[in-house]
Tab-separated table of C-alpha atoms and ligand atoms in Angstrom:
chain	number	residue	atom	x	y	z
A	1	MET	CA	7.236	-15.236	-15.027
A	2	ALA	CA	8.761	-11.965	-16.054
A	3	SER	CA	9.950	-8.565	-15.002
A	4	VAL	CA	7.849	-5.482	-15.804
A	5	GLU	CA	9.505	-2.235	-16.781
A	6	VAL	CA	7.837	1.135	-17.190
A	7	VAL	CA	9.912	3.984	-18.631
A	8	GLU	CA	8.767	7.626	-18.698
A	9	ALA	CA	5.162	6.550	-19.188
A	10	LYS	CA	2.603	9.323	-19.640
A	11	LYS	CA	-1.129	9.229	-20.110
A	12	SER	CA	-3.419	12.020	-21.192
A	13	TYR	CA	-7.155	12.036	-21.640
A	14	GLY	CA	-7.628	14.783	-24.232
A	15	SER	CA	-5.584	17.722	-22.951
A	16	LEU	CA	-5.555	16.434	-19.369
A	17	GLU	CA	-2.382	14.584	-18.390
A	18	VAL	CA	-3.074	12.166	-15.518
A	19	ILE	CA	0.184	10.120	-15.479
A	20	HIS	CA	3.242	12.339	-15.659
A	21	GLY	CA	6.244	10.326	-16.797
A	22	VAL	CA	6.384	7.352	-14.445
A	23	ASN	CA	9.428	5.058	-14.130
A	24	LEU	CA	9.059	1.705	-12.444
A	25	ASN	CA	10.961	-1.584	-12.426
A	26	VAL	CA	9.290	-4.688	-11.072
A	27	ALA	CA	11.685	-7.616	-10.742
A	28	ASP	CA	10.808	-11.134	-11.816
A	29	GLY	CA	8.770	-12.756	-9.037
A	30	GLU	CA	8.358	-9.571	-7.038
A	31	PHE	CA	5.109	-8.485	-5.348
A	32	VAL	CA	4.784	-4.723	-5.823
A	33	VAL	CA	1.884	-2.695	-4.437
A	34	LEU	CA	0.794	0.628	-5.947
A	35	VAL	CA	-0.827	2.699	-3.228
A	36	GLY	CA	-2.139	6.236	-3.013
A	37	PRO	CA	-5.325	8.219	-2.505
A	38	SER	CA	-8.294	7.805	-4.818
A	39	GLY	CA	-7.725	9.449	-8.202
A	40	CYS	CA	-3.906	9.431	-8.052
A	41	GLY	CA	-3.632	7.235	-11.160
A	42	LYS	CA	-3.105	3.717	-9.786
A	43	SER	CA	-5.723	2.009	-11.952
A	44	THR	CA	-4.691	4.001	-15.001
A	45	LEU	CA	-1.066	2.931	-14.610
A	46	LEU	CA	-2.087	-0.705	-14.083
A	47	ARG	CA	-4.363	-0.605	-17.113
A	48	MET	CA	-1.523	0.871	-19.178
A	49	ILE	CA	0.618	-2.128	-18.188
A	50	ALA	CA	-2.250	-4.478	-19.050
A	51	GLY	CA	-2.768	-2.740	-22.393
A	52	LEU	CA	-6.348	-1.763	-21.544
A	53	GLU	CA	-5.327	1.900	-21.878
A	54	SER	CA	-3.068	3.154	-24.623
A	55	ILE	CA	-0.028	5.040	-23.413
A	56	THR	CA	0.489	8.592	-24.602
A	57	SER	CA	4.288	8.315	-24.478
A	58	GLY	CA	6.988	6.179	-22.904
A	59	GLU	CA	7.713	2.474	-22.959
A	60	ILE	CA	6.314	-0.578	-21.210
A	61	SER	CA	8.098	-3.930	-21.334
A	62	ILE	CA	7.010	-7.280	-19.941
A	63	GLY	CA	9.736	-9.910	-19.729
A	64	GLU	CA	12.048	-7.636	-21.706
A	65	ARG	CA	9.608	-7.491	-24.618
A	66	LEU	CA	8.391	-4.013	-25.542
A	67	VAL	CA	4.602	-4.280	-25.416
A	68	ASN	CA	3.522	-0.740	-26.356
A	69	ASP	CA	1.817	-2.068	-29.471
A	70	VAL	CA	0.896	-5.525	-28.206
A	71	LEU	CA	-2.795	-6.273	-27.615
A	72	PRO	CA	-3.849	-7.017	-24.002
A	73	LYS	CA	-4.644	-10.665	-24.794
A	74	ASP	CA	-1.168	-11.149	-26.219
A	75	ARG	CA	0.675	-9.609	-23.264
A	76	ASP	CA	0.451	-12.837	-21.275
A	77	ILE	CA	-0.756	-11.175	-18.092
A	78	ALA	CA	-3.838	-11.828	-15.952
A	79	MET	CA	-5.961	-9.152	-14.294
A	80	VAL	CA	-7.965	-9.655	-11.119
A	81	PHE	CA	-10.582	-6.990	-10.372
A	82	GLN	CA	-12.783	-6.197	-7.390
A	83	ASN	CA	-15.955	-7.208	-9.231
A	84	TYR	CA	-14.774	-10.693	-9.998
A	85	ALA	CA	-17.051	-11.009	-13.048
A	86	LEU	CA	-17.605	-14.742	-12.748
A	87	TYR	CA	-20.052	-16.319	-15.188
A	88	PRO	CA	-23.183	-16.959	-13.084
A	89	HIS	CA	-24.427	-19.876	-15.179
A	90	MET	CA	-21.113	-21.734	-14.998
A	91	THR	CA	-19.831	-23.871	-12.136
A	92	VAL	CA	-16.587	-23.116	-10.334
A	93	TRP	CA	-14.839	-25.674	-12.511
A	94	GLU	CA	-16.296	-24.232	-15.718
A	95	ASN	CA	-15.424	-20.689	-14.683
A	96	MET	CA	-11.804	-21.657	-14.201
A	97	ALA	CA	-11.631	-23.803	-17.352
A	98	PHE	CA	-13.252	-21.184	-19.587
A	99	PRO	CA	-10.227	-19.050	-20.486
A	100	LEU	CA	-8.239	-22.170	-21.361
A	101	LYS	CA	-11.037	-23.516	-23.547
A	102	MET	CA	-11.173	-20.190	-25.355
A	103	ASN	CA	-7.461	-20.491	-26.045
A	104	GLY	CA	-7.871	-23.988	-27.455
A	105	VAL	CA	-5.919	-25.759	-24.704
A	106	ALA	CA	-6.298	-29.566	-24.822
A	107	GLN	CA	-8.875	-31.054	-22.416
A	108	THR	CA	-6.362	-33.156	-20.452
A	109	GLU	CA	-4.205	-30.081	-19.905
A	110	ILE	CA	-7.273	-28.056	-18.840
A	111	ASP	CA	-8.165	-30.761	-16.314
A	112	ARG	CA	-4.648	-30.801	-14.953
A	113	ARG	CA	-4.382	-27.031	-14.541
A	114	VAL	CA	-7.854	-26.508	-13.091
A	115	SER	CA	-7.345	-29.315	-10.540
A	116	ALA	CA	-3.979	-27.901	-9.536
A	117	ALA	CA	-5.366	-24.375	-9.132
A	118	ALA	CA	-8.414	-25.635	-7.214
A	119	GLU	CA	-6.135	-27.517	-4.872
A	120	VAL	CA	-3.843	-24.535	-4.238
A	121	LEU	CA	-6.863	-22.300	-3.586
A	122	GLY	CA	-8.797	-24.755	-1.407
A	123	LEU	CA	-11.644	-24.922	-3.943
A	124	LEU	CA	-11.815	-28.704	-4.409
A	125	PRO	CA	-15.063	-29.077	-2.378
A	126	TYR	CA	-16.835	-26.401	-4.454
A	127	LEU	CA	-16.039	-27.338	-8.043
A	128	ASN	CA	-19.650	-28.112	-8.979
A	129	ARG	CA	-21.199	-25.088	-7.319
A	130	HIS	CA	-22.409	-21.974	-9.071
A	131	PRO	CA	-21.039	-18.574	-7.976
A	132	ARG	CA	-24.306	-17.547	-6.272
A	133	HIS	CA	-23.798	-20.407	-3.807
A	134	LEU	CA	-20.322	-19.198	-2.792
A	135	SER	CA	-19.229	-16.681	-0.187
A	136	GLY	CA	-17.474	-13.489	-1.252
A	137	GLY	CA	-14.100	-14.930	-0.324
A	138	GLN	CA	-14.724	-18.124	-2.288
A	139	ARG	CA	-15.751	-16.115	-5.348
A	140	GLN	CA	-12.582	-14.107	-5.028
A	141	ARG	CA	-10.619	-17.345	-4.999
A	142	VAL	CA	-12.366	-18.570	-8.135
A	143	ALA	CA	-11.418	-15.312	-9.828
A	144	MET	CA	-7.830	-15.914	-8.738
A	145	GLY	CA	-8.053	-19.494	-9.997
A	146	ARG	CA	-9.216	-18.321	-13.392
A	147	ALA	CA	-6.126	-16.114	-13.533
A	148	ILE	CA	-3.721	-18.788	-12.258
A	149	VAL	CA	-4.717	-21.494	-14.765
A	150	ARG	CA	-3.499	-19.300	-17.599
A	151	ARG	CA	0.033	-19.390	-16.158
A	152	PRO	CA	0.518	-15.713	-16.917
A	153	LYS	CA	3.862	-13.911	-16.824
A	154	ALA	CA	2.395	-11.485	-14.303
A	155	PHE	CA	-0.719	-10.888	-12.219
A	156	LEU	CA	-2.243	-7.438	-12.094
A	157	PHE	CA	-4.691	-6.822	-9.253
A	158	ASP	CA	-6.940	-3.768	-9.037
A	159	GLU	CA	-8.360	-3.445	-5.505
A	160	PRO	CA	-9.477	-7.094	-5.548
A	161	LEU	CA	-10.600	-7.098	-1.919
A	162	SER	CA	-12.558	-3.871	-1.650
A	163	ASN	CA	-15.961	-5.575	-1.900
A	164	LEU	CA	-15.269	-7.878	1.037
A	165	ASP	CA	-16.028	-7.248	4.697
A	166	ALA	CA	-13.186	-6.308	7.023
A	167	LYS	CA	-12.525	-9.765	8.419
A	168	LEU	CA	-12.509	-11.440	5.042
A	169	ARG	CA	-10.188	-8.799	3.626
A	170	VAL	CA	-7.612	-9.600	6.255
A	171	GLN	CA	-7.972	-13.316	5.568
A	172	MET	CA	-7.796	-12.911	1.779
A	173	ARG	CA	-4.751	-10.656	1.905
A	174	THR	CA	-2.921	-13.354	3.856
A	175	GLU	CA	-4.103	-15.954	1.337
A	176	ILE	CA	-2.936	-13.908	-1.644
A	177	LYS	CA	0.433	-13.328	-0.026
A	178	GLU	CA	0.801	-17.010	0.782
A	179	LEU	CA	-0.207	-17.928	-2.740
A	180	HIS	CA	2.423	-15.584	-4.096
A	181	GLN	CA	5.046	-17.157	-1.882
A	182	ARG	CA	4.076	-20.531	-3.299
A	183	ILE	CA	3.788	-19.790	-7.010
A	184	GLY	CA	6.087	-16.757	-7.158
A	185	THR	CA	4.460	-15.034	-10.135
A	186	THR	CA	5.383	-11.363	-10.613
A	187	SER	CA	2.485	-9.358	-9.191
A	188	ILE	CA	1.430	-5.727	-9.300
A	189	TYR	CA	-1.345	-4.967	-6.822
A	190	VAL	CA	-3.309	-1.723	-6.584
A	191	THR	CA	-4.947	-0.566	-3.372
A	192	HIS	CA	-5.794	2.687	-1.598
A	193	ASP	CA	-5.391	0.879	1.732
A	194	GLN	CA	-1.938	1.444	3.190
A	195	VAL	CA	-2.306	-1.423	5.685
A	196	GLU	CA	-2.930	-3.794	2.772
A	197	ALA	CA	0.129	-2.340	1.043
A	198	MET	CA	2.312	-2.653	4.140
A	199	THR	CA	1.309	-6.231	4.893
A	200	MET	CA	1.452	-7.648	1.361
A	201	ALA	CA	4.233	-5.888	-0.542
A	202	ASP	CA	7.845	-6.733	-1.187
A	203	ARG	CA	8.028	-3.130	-2.347
A	204	ILE	CA	5.506	-0.330	-2.164
A	205	VAL	CA	5.093	2.415	-4.748
A	206	VAL	CA	3.425	5.493	-3.256
A	207	MET	CA	1.644	7.604	-5.863
A	208	ARG	CA	0.108	11.071	-5.729
A	209	ASP	CA	-1.466	13.071	-8.556
A	210	GLY	CA	-0.012	10.947	-11.340
A	211	ILE	CA	3.556	10.795	-10.071
A	212	ILE	CA	5.520	8.368	-7.909
A	213	GLU	CA	6.459	9.925	-4.581
A	214	GLN	CA	8.565	7.062	-3.224
A	215	VAL	CA	9.397	3.404	-3.857
A	216	GLY	CA	10.715	1.152	-1.116
A	217	SER	CA	10.146	-1.795	1.155
A	218	PRO	CA	7.314	-1.319	3.670
A	219	LEU	CA	9.690	-0.612	6.527
A	220	ASP	CA	11.910	1.677	4.389
A	221	LEU	CA	8.896	3.859	3.764
A	222	TYR	CA	7.833	3.738	7.388
A	223	ASP	CA	11.283	4.569	8.737
A	224	HIS	CA	12.530	6.915	6.002
A	225	PRO	CA	9.647	8.691	4.287
A	226	VAL	CA	10.974	11.212	1.750
A	227	ASN	CA	8.337	13.802	2.521
A	228	THR	CA	5.374	14.646	4.732
A	229	PHE	CA	2.946	13.104	2.226
A	230	VAL	CA	4.519	9.646	2.417
A	231	ALA	CA	5.071	9.996	6.159
A	232	ALA	CA	1.372	10.752	6.681
A	233	PHE	CA	0.100	8.170	4.203
A	234	ILE	CA	2.074	5.201	5.566
A	235	GLY	CA	1.300	4.117	9.129
A	236	SER	CA	-1.874	3.710	11.144
A	237	PRO	CA	-2.596	5.605	13.306
A	238	SER	CA	-0.825	8.346	11.379
A	239	ILE	CA	2.444	9.970	12.253
A	240	ASN	CA	2.191	13.133	14.367
A	241	PHE	CA	3.393	16.438	12.969
A	242	LEU	CA	4.571	19.319	15.149
A	243	SER	CA	5.659	22.699	13.823
A	244	GLY	CA	8.965	23.866	15.168
A	245	LYS	CA	11.500	26.624	14.655
A	246	TRP	CA	15.151	25.971	14.051
A	247	ASP	CA	17.174	27.759	16.726
A	248	ARG	CA	20.332	28.814	14.863
A	249	ILE	CA	22.175	29.915	17.984
A	250	ASN	CA	21.746	26.691	19.956
A	251	GLN	CA	21.439	24.506	16.807
A	252	LYS	CA	18.314	22.811	18.080
A	253	LEU	CA	14.685	22.461	16.993
A	254	LYS	CA	12.379	24.300	19.346
A	255	LEU	CA	9.107	22.390	19.705
A	256	ALA	CA	7.580	23.964	22.806
A	257	GLU	CA	8.328	26.701	25.329
A	258	HIS	CA	10.781	24.594	27.272
A	259	PHE	CA	11.425	21.747	24.908
A	260	ASP	CA	13.739	21.265	21.978
A	261	VAL	CA	15.290	18.358	20.098
A	262	ASP	CA	18.592	17.750	18.371
A	263	PHE	CA	18.945	17.113	14.693
A	264	PRO	CA	19.730	13.392	14.363
A	265	ALA	CA	22.883	13.621	12.220
A	266	THR	CA	26.212	15.180	13.065
A	267	ASP	CA	26.473	16.541	9.514
A	268	ARG	CA	23.755	19.107	9.564
A	269	PRO	CA	22.640	20.478	6.198
A	270	SER	CA	21.593	24.124	5.962
A	271	MET	CA	18.418	24.180	8.021
A	272	PRO	CA	15.272	26.086	7.069
A	273	ASP	CA	13.755	28.291	9.788
A	274	GLU	CA	10.429	26.496	9.811
A	275	ILE	CA	10.512	22.756	10.346
A	276	VAL	CA	7.835	20.078	10.589
A	277	TYR	CA	8.829	17.443	13.108
A	278	GLY	CA	7.276	14.015	12.537
A	279	ILE	CA	7.030	11.505	15.359
A	280	ARG	CA	5.238	8.142	15.190
A	281	PRO	CA	2.617	7.384	17.856
A	282	GLU	CA	4.684	4.540	19.330
A	283	HIS	CA	7.647	6.907	19.704
A	284	LEU	CA	5.987	9.246	22.165
A	285	ALA	CA	6.520	8.652	25.862
A	286	ILE	CA	5.396	10.366	29.016
A	287	SER	CA	8.243	12.427	30.361
A	288	ALA	CA	9.763	11.398	33.666
A	289	THR	CA	10.934	14.980	34.230
A	290	GLU	CA	9.441	18.462	33.842
A	291	GLU	CA	10.796	18.621	30.293
A	292	GLY	CA	8.516	17.848	27.357
A	293	ILE	CA	5.622	19.010	25.257
A	294	PRO	CA	2.644	19.863	27.487
A	295	ALA	CA	-0.333	17.808	26.341
A	296	GLN	CA	-3.806	17.265	27.703
A	297	VAL	CA	-5.416	13.836	27.554
A	298	ALA	CA	-8.519	13.936	25.318
A	299	VAL	CA	-9.470	10.295	24.660
A	300	VAL	CA	-8.101	7.019	26.039
A	301	GLU	CA	-8.681	3.894	23.917
A	302	PRO	CA	-7.464	0.618	25.432
A	303	THR	CA	-7.417	-2.340	23.026
A	304	GLY	CA	-5.832	-4.793	25.434
A	305	ALA	CA	-2.457	-5.249	23.787
A	306	GLN	CA	-1.965	-1.492	23.568
A	307	THR	CA	-3.548	1.740	24.656
A	308	GLN	CA	-4.018	4.551	22.172
A	309	VAL	CA	-4.307	8.038	23.632
A	310	LEU	CA	-5.302	11.236	21.866
A	311	PHE	CA	-3.717	14.356	23.347
A	312	LYS	CA	-4.177	18.068	22.599
A	313	THR	CA	-1.208	20.377	22.890
A	314	THR	CA	-1.558	23.924	24.244
A	315	ASN	CA	-1.904	25.230	20.665
A	316	LYS	CA	-4.594	22.598	19.938
A	317	THR	CA	-2.460	20.274	17.849
A	318	ASP	CA	-3.658	16.647	18.036
A	319	LEU	CA	-1.060	14.106	19.102
A	320	THR	CA	-1.686	10.371	19.109
A	321	ALA	CA	0.419	8.112	21.278
A	322	ILE	CA	0.424	4.315	21.519
A	323	PHE	CA	1.586	2.721	24.732
A	324	SER	CA	2.385	-0.982	24.863
A	325	GLU	CA	2.588	-0.961	28.630
A	326	ARG	CA	-0.573	-0.389	30.721
A	327	ILE	CA	-0.888	3.277	31.673
A	328	ASN	CA	-3.230	5.120	33.917
A	329	LEU	CA	-4.394	8.341	32.269
A	330	ASN	CA	-7.671	10.192	32.543
A	331	PRO	CA	-9.307	12.682	30.186
A	332	GLY	CA	-8.488	16.261	31.166
A	333	GLU	CA	-5.199	15.361	32.797
A	334	THR	CA	-2.070	17.130	31.511
A	335	VAL	CA	1.271	15.403	31.001
A	336	LYS	CA	4.558	16.190	29.260
A	337	LEU	CA	5.352	14.147	26.164
A	338	VAL	CA	8.822	13.405	24.863
A	339	PRO	CA	10.142	11.381	21.920
A	340	SER	CA	11.202	7.973	23.176
A	341	ILE	CA	13.747	7.646	20.405
A	342	THR	CA	16.757	9.804	19.683
A	343	THR	CA	15.479	10.807	16.264
A	344	GLY	CA	12.195	11.920	14.822
A	345	HIS	CA	11.659	12.961	11.231
A	346	PHE	CA	12.656	16.460	10.139
A	347	PHE	CA	10.825	17.996	7.160
A	348	ASP	CA	11.145	21.411	5.523
A	349	ALA	CA	7.877	23.161	6.395
A	350	GLY	CA	7.921	24.999	3.053
A	351	THR	CA	8.375	22.037	0.693
A	352	GLY	CA	7.441	19.072	2.882
A	353	ALA	CA	10.703	17.353	1.872
A	354	ARG	CA	12.724	15.365	4.348
A	355	ILE	CA	15.836	17.116	5.648
A	356	LEU	CA	18.763	14.737	5.566
B	401	ADP	N1	-11.526	7.571	-19.134
B	401	ADP	C1	-11.117	8.665	-18.466
B	401	ADP	N2	-11.311	9.889	-18.967
B	401	ADP	C2	-10.878	11.005	-18.309
B	401	ADP	N3	-10.235	10.978	-17.119
B	401	ADP	C3	-10.023	9.798	-16.567
B	401	ADP	C4	-10.443	8.563	-17.193
B	401	ADP	N4	-10.060	7.544	-16.388
B	401	ADP	C5	-9.445	8.100	-15.316
B	401	ADP	N5	-9.421	9.444	-15.421
B	401	ADP	C6	-8.813	10.372	-14.461
B	401	ADP	O1	-7.484	9.969	-14.223
B	401	ADP	C7	-7.127	10.152	-12.866
B	401	ADP	C8	-6.620	8.854	-12.280
B	401	ADP	O2	-7.679	7.931	-12.189
B	401	ADP	P1	-7.487	6.458	-11.656
B	401	ADP	O3	-6.306	5.858	-12.319
B	401	ADP	O4	-8.787	5.751	-11.810
B	401	ADP	O5	-7.171	6.701	-10.117
B	401	ADP	P2	-7.086	5.655	-8.904
B	401	ADP	O6	-7.178	4.278	-9.463
B	401	ADP	O7	-5.759	5.935	-8.253
B	401	ADP	O8	-8.204	5.991	-7.978
B	401	ADP	C9	-8.352	10.691	-12.159
B	401	ADP	O9	-8.229	12.077	-12.055
B	401	ADP	C10	-9.471	10.308	-13.087
B	401	ADP	O10	-10.536	11.213	-12.987
B	402	MG	MG1	-8.627	2.767	-9.098
C-alpha cells in the first residue's frame, strides 16, 4: 500500500490544456473519489496517475517514489475499468491467474493468491465458468479479483459500475466499500455519480473544467460547500437556491416580500448586495405563522419513508422540500415555507463563492 501525491499536475492535448495544475494528496489506505460532470478531467487525471497519459508538467509520486518517468506496468498500481475486458476464452480462475503468470509468479503462489481473492469476492462457486456465463456483477468481481491478486500499491477505478443496472450498482458499491474496509488498499475511484461518491468515499474531490473545486469528507462537502457549484453538485435532490438582497439597514437577507433571514455568524464579513441563499430540501418546513416564502404546491411524491414536494414560488422559482413526517398537501395549494434550521448557505451572487 502507498500514498499517492499529485503536485501542480497539468495536461495539455496540443495547445488545449485540460488539467490546470492539480494538487492532491491521497493518504495510505484512503478511499478517495474523484467526482464531477462529464468532461471535467477525471479520467485524464486518473490516467496520469496510472501512467497511461504523460503529464505535461508537475509531479506524481506513488509511495513517495516520483513516477513521472516510470512506465505504467512498473508503477505497481491496478486499474479497474467499466468495460471489464475479461478474456472470453478463459475461465474465472484463468482470468485472475493471468496477470500473475505473465509476471512469472510461481504456480503455488498463484494458486494461493487466486484462491484468497476468489474467497474474498465470493467467486469460489464460479471458478470454472467462462465470463459469458456470469452476470454483470460477477464479471465485475472477476475484474476486481484480477486487480487484487497483483497486490498493487493502489487501485484506480474509472467508473467501474456504469454498465450495471441500478440495483446491481447499489449492491456493487457496497461490496467495493466493504472490500476496501477489509483489504485497506489505497484507492482512487472516478465517477460522475455524486451518490456513489457520497456513499463510498473517505474523501471526495469535486472537479470542474480541469480544476479541483473542493476536497473534503462527504458530509463536509454537504454541510460546507465552498461555492454554488459544489452545493448544487452534492446532494440529491439538489439544494434549493433563492436570490435575495442584503438589507444593509436591518442587516438581514431579504428573500421575499415579508420574509428575511439572519446571517448565521456574529462576525459578518462585508456583504455583497446580491446574495444566493442555498437551503437543502430537508431544511424547508411549512411555516406555522404567516411569515415565510409563499409557495404553491406543484407535485407531491410520497415514497413511504418521506414525501418530496415540488413548490413554485411567486416568481416561478422551483423549490423542493422533503418531509419525513406525513403531510397533507394538494397540488395548487399555497403555503409559506421557512428554513427549519437557523442557517442556510450564503453565496455571493456574482462569484458563486460561499460567504463566511
Ligand atoms: N486524447 C484526447 N485528445 C484531446 N482531448 C482529450 C483527449 N482525452 C480527453 N480529452 C479532453 O479532456 C477533457 C477531459 O476529459 P476526461 O478526462 O475524459 O473527462 P471525464 O473523465 O471527467 O469525463 C475533455 O474536454 C476531453 O474532451
Ligand atoms: Mg471519464
